Coordinates of C-alpha atoms in Angstrom, one line a residue:
M219 CA -21.5 -10.9 -1.1
K220 CA -21.8 -10.8 -4.7
C221 CA -20.1 -8.5 -7.3
L222 CA -19.8 -8.5 -11.1
V223 CA -16.7 -6.8 -12.8
T224 CA -16.7 -6.1 -16.5
G225 CA -14.6 -4.8 -19.3
G226 CA -11.3 -3.1 -18.5
N227 CA -12.1 -2.9 -14.8
V228 CA -11.2 -6.7 -14.6
K229 CA -7.6 -5.8 -15.4
V230 CA -7.7 -3.0 -12.9
L231 CA -8.7 -5.3 -10.2
G232 CA -6.0 -7.7 -11.1
K233 CA -3.4 -4.9 -11.1
A234 CA -4.6 -4.1 -7.6
V235 CA -4.1 -7.6 -6.5
H236 CA -0.5 -7.6 -8.0
S237 CA 0.3 -4.5 -6.0
L238 CA -0.9 -6.0 -2.7
S239 CA 1.0 -9.1 -3.4
R240 CA 4.3 -7.2 -3.0
I241 CA 3.5 -6.5 0.6
G242 CA 1.7 -9.3 2.4
D243 CA 1.0 -13.1 2.1
E244 CA -2.6 -12.7 3.0
I245 CA -5.3 -10.7 1.6
Y246 CA -8.3 -9.4 3.6
L247 CA -11.6 -9.1 1.7
E248 CA -14.3 -6.9 3.3
P249 CA -17.7 -6.2 1.5
L250 CA -18.8 -2.7 2.8
E251 CA -21.8 -0.5 2.0
D252 CA -19.5 1.8 0.2
G253 CA -17.6 -0.6 -1.7
L254 CA -15.3 -3.7 -1.7
S255 CA -12.1 -3.4 0.5
L256 CA -8.9 -5.3 -0.2
R257 CA -6.2 -5.1 2.4
T258 CA -2.9 -6.5 3.4
V259 CA -0.1 -6.2 5.8
N260 CA 3.3 -7.6 5.8
S261 CA 4.8 -10.0 8.5
S262 CA 6.8 -7.3 10.3
R263 CA 3.8 -4.9 10.5
S264 CA 5.9 -2.3 8.8
A265 CA 3.8 -2.0 5.6
Y266 CA 0.2 -1.9 5.1
A267 CA -2.0 -1.5 2.0
C268 CA -5.6 -1.0 1.1
F269 CA -7.9 -0.5 -2.1
L270 CA -11.3 0.4 -1.7
F271 CA -13.5 -0.1 -4.9
A272 CA -16.7 2.0 -5.0
P273 CA -20.0 0.3 -5.9
L274 CA -19.8 2.2 -9.3
F275 CA -16.7 0.2 -10.1
F276 CA -18.8 -2.9 -10.4
Q277 CA -21.7 -3.6 -12.9
Q278 CA -23.4 -5.3 -10.0
Y279 CA -22.5 -4.9 -6.3
Q280 CA -24.3 -6.5 -3.4
A281 CA -22.4 -6.3 0.0
A282 CA -24.7 -8.8 1.7
S283 CA -28.0 -10.7 1.0
P284 CA -31.1 -9.2 2.7
G285 CA -31.3 -10.1 6.3
Q286 CA -27.7 -11.3 6.5
D287 CA -24.7 -9.8 8.2
L288 CA -21.7 -8.4 6.3
L289 CA -19.0 -11.0 6.0
R290 CA -15.2 -10.6 6.0
C291 CA -12.6 -13.2 5.2
K292 CA -8.9 -13.7 4.9
I293 CA -7.3 -15.7 2.0
L294 CA -3.8 -16.6 1.1
M295 CA -2.4 -14.1 -1.3
K296 CA -0.9 -16.8 -3.4
S297 CA -4.2 -18.4 -4.0
F298 CA -6.1 -15.2 -4.9
L299 CA -3.2 -14.0 -7.0
S300 CA -3.3 -17.1 -9.1
V301 CA -6.7 -16.2 -10.4
F302 CA -5.3 -12.9 -11.8
R303 CA -1.8 -14.2 -12.6
S304 CA -1.7 -13.3 -16.3
L305 CA -2.8 -9.6 -16.8
A306 CA -2.5 -10.0 -20.6
M307 CA -5.0 -12.8 -20.5
L308 CA -7.4 -10.9 -18.4
E309 CA -7.3 -8.0 -20.9
K310 CA -7.6 -10.1 -24.0
T311 CA -9.8 -12.9 -23.1
V312 CA -11.8 -12.2 -20.0
E313 CA -15.2 -10.5 -20.5
K314 CA -16.3 -10.3 -16.9
C315 CA -15.5 -11.5 -13.4
C316 CA -18.0 -12.7 -10.8
I317 CA -17.0 -12.9 -7.2
F318 CA -19.2 -14.7 -4.6
L319 CA -18.7 -15.0 -0.9
N320 CA -20.3 -18.1 0.5
G321 CA -20.1 -18.1 4.3
S322 CA -22.0 -21.5 4.7
S323 CA -19.2 -23.3 2.8
S324 CA -16.4 -20.9 3.7
R325 CA -15.6 -20.5 0.0
L326 CA -14.8 -17.5 -2.1
V327 CA -15.9 -18.3 -5.7
V328 CA -14.2 -16.4 -8.5
Q329 CA -15.6 -16.9 -12.0
L330 CA -13.9 -15.7 -15.1
H331 CA -16.3 -15.5 -18.1
C332 CA -14.0 -15.6 -21.2
K333 CA -14.5 -15.4 -24.9
Y334 CA -16.1 -18.3 -26.7
R335 CA -18.3 -18.9 -23.6
V336 CA -15.4 -20.5 -21.7
R337 CA -16.0 -20.2 -17.9
K338 CA -13.2 -20.6 -15.4
T339 CA -14.3 -21.1 -11.8
H340 CA -11.9 -20.8 -8.7
N341 CA -13.1 -22.1 -5.3
L342 CA -10.9 -20.5 -2.7
S343 CA -11.0 -21.5 1.0
F344 CA -11.1 -18.6 3.4
Q345 CA -11.1 -17.9 7.1
D346 CA -13.3 -15.6 9.0
C347 CA -11.3 -12.8 10.6
E348 CA -11.4 -9.3 12.2
S349 CA -11.2 -6.3 10.0
L350 CA -7.8 -5.2 9.1
Q351 CA -7.8 -1.3 9.4
A352 CA -4.7 0.9 10.0
I353 CA -5.6 4.2 11.7
F354 CA -3.7 7.0 10.1
D355 CA -4.6 10.6 8.9
P356 CA -2.5 12.0 6.1
A357 CA -3.8 15.6 7.1
L358 CA -1.6 15.4 10.1
C359 CA 1.5 15.1 8.0
R360 CA 3.5 18.3 7.5
H361 CA 5.0 17.4 4.2
V362 CA 3.1 16.5 1.0
L363 CA 4.2 15.8 -2.4
R364 CA 1.8 15.1 -5.3
A365 CA 2.8 14.3 -8.9
P366 CA 1.6 12.2 -11.8
A367 CA 2.6 8.4 -11.2
R368 CA 4.4 8.5 -14.5
V369 CA 6.9 11.1 -13.3
L370 CA 7.7 9.1 -10.2
G371 CA 7.7 5.8 -12.2
E372 CA 10.3 7.1 -14.5
A373 CA 12.4 8.5 -11.6
V374 CA 12.8 5.0 -9.9
L375 CA 13.2 3.2 -13.2
P376 CA 17.1 3.5 -13.0
F377 CA 17.3 1.9 -9.6
P378 CA 18.3 -1.9 -9.6
P379 CA 15.6 -4.4 -8.9
A380 CA 17.6 -5.6 -5.9
L381 CA 17.8 -2.4 -4.1
A382 CA 15.9 -2.5 -0.8
E383 CA 15.5 1.0 0.3
V384 CA 15.4 4.5 -1.2
T385 CA 15.8 7.9 0.3
L386 CA 13.5 10.6 -0.8
G387 CA 14.1 14.3 0.1
I388 CA 14.0 18.0 -0.8
G389 CA 17.4 19.4 -2.0
R390 CA 18.7 22.7 -3.2
G391 CA 16.4 24.7 -5.5
R392 CA 13.5 22.6 -4.0
R393 CA 14.3 19.7 -6.2
V394 CA 13.0 16.4 -5.1
I395 CA 15.9 13.9 -4.9
L396 CA 15.6 10.1 -5.0
R397 CA 18.7 8.4 -3.9
S398 CA 19.6 4.7 -3.3
Y399 CA 20.2 4.0 0.3
Q400 CA 23.2 2.0 1.3
E401 CA 24.3 0.8 4.7
E402 CA 27.8 1.8 5.7
E403 CA 29.8 -1.3 6.5
A404 CA 32.6 -0.6 9.0
D405 CA 34.8 -3.3 7.6
S406 CA 34.0 -2.7 4.0
T407 CA 36.7 -1.5 1.7
V408 CA 34.5 -1.4 -1.4
K409 CA 32.1 1.6 -1.9
A410 CA 28.7 0.6 -3.4
M411 CA 27.4 2.3 -6.4
V412 CA 24.9 5.0 -5.5
T413 CA 22.2 6.1 -8.0
E414 CA 20.5 9.5 -7.5
M415 CA 17.7 11.0 -9.5
S416 CA 16.4 14.6 -9.4
I417 CA 13.1 16.0 -10.3
G418 CA 12.3 19.7 -10.6
E419 CA 9.6 21.4 -8.7
E420 CA 7.7 22.1 -11.8
D421 CA 6.9 18.4 -12.4
F422 CA 4.9 18.3 -9.2
Q423 CA 1.3 19.2 -8.9
Q424 CA 1.7 20.0 -5.1
M425 CA 4.9 20.5 -3.0
Q426 CA 4.6 21.2 0.7
A427 CA 7.9 20.5 2.0
Q428 CA 10.9 22.4 3.2
E429 CA 14.5 21.9 1.9
G430 CA 16.5 19.5 3.9
V431 CA 13.7 17.0 5.0
A432 CA 14.3 13.4 3.8
I433 CA 12.8 9.9 4.6
T434 CA 14.0 6.3 3.8
F435 CA 11.4 3.6 3.0
C436 CA 11.3 0.2 1.2
L437 CA 11.4 0.6 -2.7
K438 CA 9.6 -2.7 -3.6
E439 CA 6.2 -1.7 -2.0
F440 CA 6.6 1.8 -3.4
R441 CA 7.0 0.3 -7.0
G442 CA 4.0 -1.8 -6.5
L443 CA 1.7 1.2 -6.0
L444 CA 3.5 3.1 -8.7
S445 CA 2.9 0.4 -11.2
F446 CA -0.8 0.4 -10.4
A447 CA -1.1 4.3 -10.5
E448 CA 0.7 4.4 -13.8
S449 CA -1.5 2.0 -15.5
A450 CA -4.7 3.9 -14.4
N451 CA -3.2 7.3 -15.1
L452 CA -3.5 8.5 -11.7
S453 CA -1.6 11.0 -9.5
L454 CA 0.3 9.9 -6.5
S455 CA 0.4 11.8 -3.1
I456 CA 3.1 11.3 -0.6
H457 CA 2.4 12.4 2.9
F458 CA 5.3 12.2 5.4
D459 CA 6.8 13.7 8.6
A460 CA 9.9 13.2 10.6
P461 CA 12.1 10.1 10.0
G462 CA 10.6 7.2 11.8
R463 CA 7.0 8.3 11.3
P464 CA 5.0 6.2 8.8
A465 CA 4.8 7.6 5.3
I466 CA 1.4 7.5 3.6
F467 CA 1.0 7.1 -0.2
T468 CA -2.5 7.8 -1.5
I469 CA -4.2 7.6 -4.9
K470 CA -7.8 8.7 -5.5
D471 CA -10.3 8.3 -8.3
S472 CA -14.1 8.4 -8.5
L473 CA -14.0 4.5 -8.6
L474 CA -11.3 3.6 -6.1
D475 CA -9.3 4.9 -3.3
G476 CA -5.8 3.5 -2.4
H477 CA -3.6 3.8 0.6
F478 CA -0.2 2.5 1.3
V479 CA 1.3 3.1 4.7
L480 CA 5.1 2.3 4.9
A481 CA 7.5 2.6 7.9
T482 CA 10.5 4.8 7.5
L483 CA 13.9 4.6 9.0
S484 CA 14.0 6.3 12.4
D485 CA 17.6 7.2 12.1
T486 CA 19.7 7.6 8.9
D487 CA 23.4 8.0 8.4
P488 CA 24.2 11.6 7.5
H489 CA 26.8 10.5 4.9
S490 CA 24.2 8.1 3.2
Q491 CA 21.6 10.7 3.3
N492 CA 23.4 13.6 1.6
L493 CA 21.1 14.5 -1.2
G494 CA 23.2 17.4 -2.6
S495 CA 22.0 19.8 0.0
P496 CA 23.8 20.8 3.3
E497 CA 20.4 21.2 5.0
L498 CA 19.7 17.4 4.8
H499 CA 22.6 16.9 7.3
Q500 CA 20.3 18.7 9.9
P501 CA 18.1 16.4 12.0
V502 CA 14.4 16.8 11.6
P503 CA 12.7 17.7 14.7
Q504 CA 10.3 15.1 16.1
I505 CA 6.6 15.9 16.5
R506 CA 6.4 14.4 20.0
T507 CA 8.6 14.7 23.0
H508 CA 8.9 11.1 23.8
S509 CA 12.5 9.8 23.9
T510 CA 13.5 8.0 20.6
P511 CA 15.0 4.5 21.2
H512 CA 18.2 3.4 19.7
L513 CA 17.9 2.2 16.1
D514 CA 19.1 -1.3 16.9
D515 CA 16.8 -1.6 20.0
F516 CA 13.8 -2.8 18.3
A517 CA 12.2 -4.2 21.5
N518 CA 12.1 -0.7 23.1
D519 CA 10.5 1.2 20.3
D520 CA 8.3 4.2 21.4
I521 CA 4.8 2.5 20.9
D522 CA 2.8 5.6 21.8
S523 CA 4.5 7.7 19.2
Y524 CA 4.4 5.1 16.4
M525 CA 1.6 2.9 16.9
I526 CA -1.0 2.4 14.1
A527 CA -3.8 0.3 15.1
M528 CA -6.3 -2.3 13.5
E529 CA -9.9 -1.4 13.7
T530 CA -12.8 -3.7 13.5
T531 CA -15.8 -1.4 12.9
V532 CA -17.2 -1.1 9.4
G533 CA -18.5 2.4 10.0
S534 CA -15.1 3.9 9.8
E535 CA -15.1 3.4 5.9
G536 CA -18.2 5.4 5.4
S537 CA -16.6 8.7 5.7
K538 CA -14.4 8.3 2.6
V539 CA -15.3 10.7 -0.3
L540 CA -14.1 9.9 -3.7
P541 CA -13.4 12.8 -6.3
S542 CA -15.2 12.5 -9.5
I543 CA -12.3 11.7 -11.8
S544 CA -12.8 8.9 -14.4
L545 CA -10.4 5.8 -14.3
S546 CA -9.0 5.2 -17.6
P547 CA -6.3 2.4 -17.5
G548 CA -3.3 3.4 -19.7
P549 CA -0.6 1.3 -21.5
H550 CA 1.7 -0.7 -19.4
S551 CA 4.3 -3.4 -19.9
E552 CA 2.9 -6.7 -18.9
E553 CA 6.2 -8.4 -19.1
E554 CA 7.6 -6.6 -16.3
D555 CA 4.5 -7.3 -14.1
E556 CA 4.5 -11.1 -14.9
A557 CA 8.3 -11.4 -14.6
E558 CA 8.5 -10.1 -11.2
P559 CA 8.1 -12.7 -8.3
S560 CA 5.3 -10.6 -6.7
T561 CA 4.2 -13.6 -4.5
V562 CA 7.1 -13.0 -2.2
P563 CA 6.3 -10.0 -0.1
G564 CA 8.9 -7.5 0.8
T565 CA 9.8 -7.4 4.5
P566 CA 12.2 -4.8 5.7
P567 CA 14.7 -5.6 8.3
P568 CA 12.9 -5.4 11.8
K569 CA 15.7 -3.6 13.6
K570 CA 16.0 -1.0 10.9
F571 CA 12.5 0.1 10.4
R572 CA 9.9 0.8 13.1
S573 CA 6.9 -1.5 13.2
L574 CA 3.6 0.0 12.8
F575 CA 2.4 -1.8 15.7
F576 CA -1.0 -3.3 14.7
G577 CA -3.6 -4.2 17.4
S578 CA -6.9 -5.9 16.9
I579 CA -10.3 -6.3 18.6
L580 CA -13.5 -8.1 17.3
V581 CA -16.6 -5.9 17.2
P582 CA -19.9 -7.0 15.6
V583 CA -20.2 -5.4 12.1
H584 CA -23.5 -3.9 13.1
S585 CA -22.1 -2.1 16.1
P586 CA -22.8 1.7 16.1
Q587 CA -19.7 2.5 17.8
G588 CA -17.1 4.6 15.7
P589 CA -13.5 3.7 15.3
S590 CA -11.3 3.9 18.3
P591 CA -7.5 3.2 18.4
V592 CA -6.4 0.0 20.2
L593 CA -3.8 -0.2 22.8
A594 CA -0.6 -2.0 22.1
E595 CA -1.3 -4.6 24.9
D596 CA -4.2 -5.6 22.7
S597 CA -2.2 -6.4 19.7
E598 CA -2.6 -10.1 19.6
G599 CA -5.1 -10.5 16.9
E600 CA -4.6 -11.8 13.5
G601 CA -2.8 -9.4 11.1

């Protein structure tokens, strides 16, 4: 594999790596015929993220040498992030970035060509691995919200950096409510401060959701995608269903396609989820008829209802269609990105969030077989 990134797209690639670093401690690189895929998953399998960069994103893109099979590899996130650590440096000094994947030496070579003919070469060790792929379909979600990332970014700005989870719901007047989620402590006599933001329906490009629905998910991972989407002036779509079902956050452009899949709380405290609408007290009906396990009984989660599998066939990526919208990175605060310890991935409490239950199998990359979900009994692969 060999690809060449030039100009402002070097910073876009770096921003994507920063966003992924908020989730997992390993990054999966997979060169495909329809672009370079960067993926990660957190240790509790409750958050998955993927960026697919189309061949037009690169000045030069070659998925594999003639006569060679496509390679895929797994690299420590900390090592790969160190190459793109300073986004300000990438924008001001780096003119182009060359990435080579050498299977014979098990090295990923990243060269930064800077001003004054300075060249920085990073040789990163990697491991061969199966393809990391979450099986999900945003079209199956009943509720969809779409708005410019700038609108959602300003809405989460007042929330403290230490806040772990946020509740998103539809309140009275079809206003979108973002409220800080706090666990109720039985022996606590001090009430925590609750922050709530309200956004009018007119600020959304699409709102397909009924009043009273609400989900709770991790804020850190959400901020990571928002930061990337804001810098690229993209719109963000949120696909969600009943509490406990994964929420899917997507961004699309002619040059890239991004997906974040986050687990949501399966049950929420009605008192903590009151978003200013009495309808939000009503339970949201589940799509499936399987019995829902107790919130604290993580070992008995309904795997059939909440499984998202890993897939190893490359052909599943070929069906993606990217809209013809030009990518134009906008102004963004570099100090905020560099100050945040993004190398420490967010991991939600395992007993509060449902795991996405990844499984894996190893299939040759040239296999003509299409994608097929993996049963939970096979979920012993790397992830």
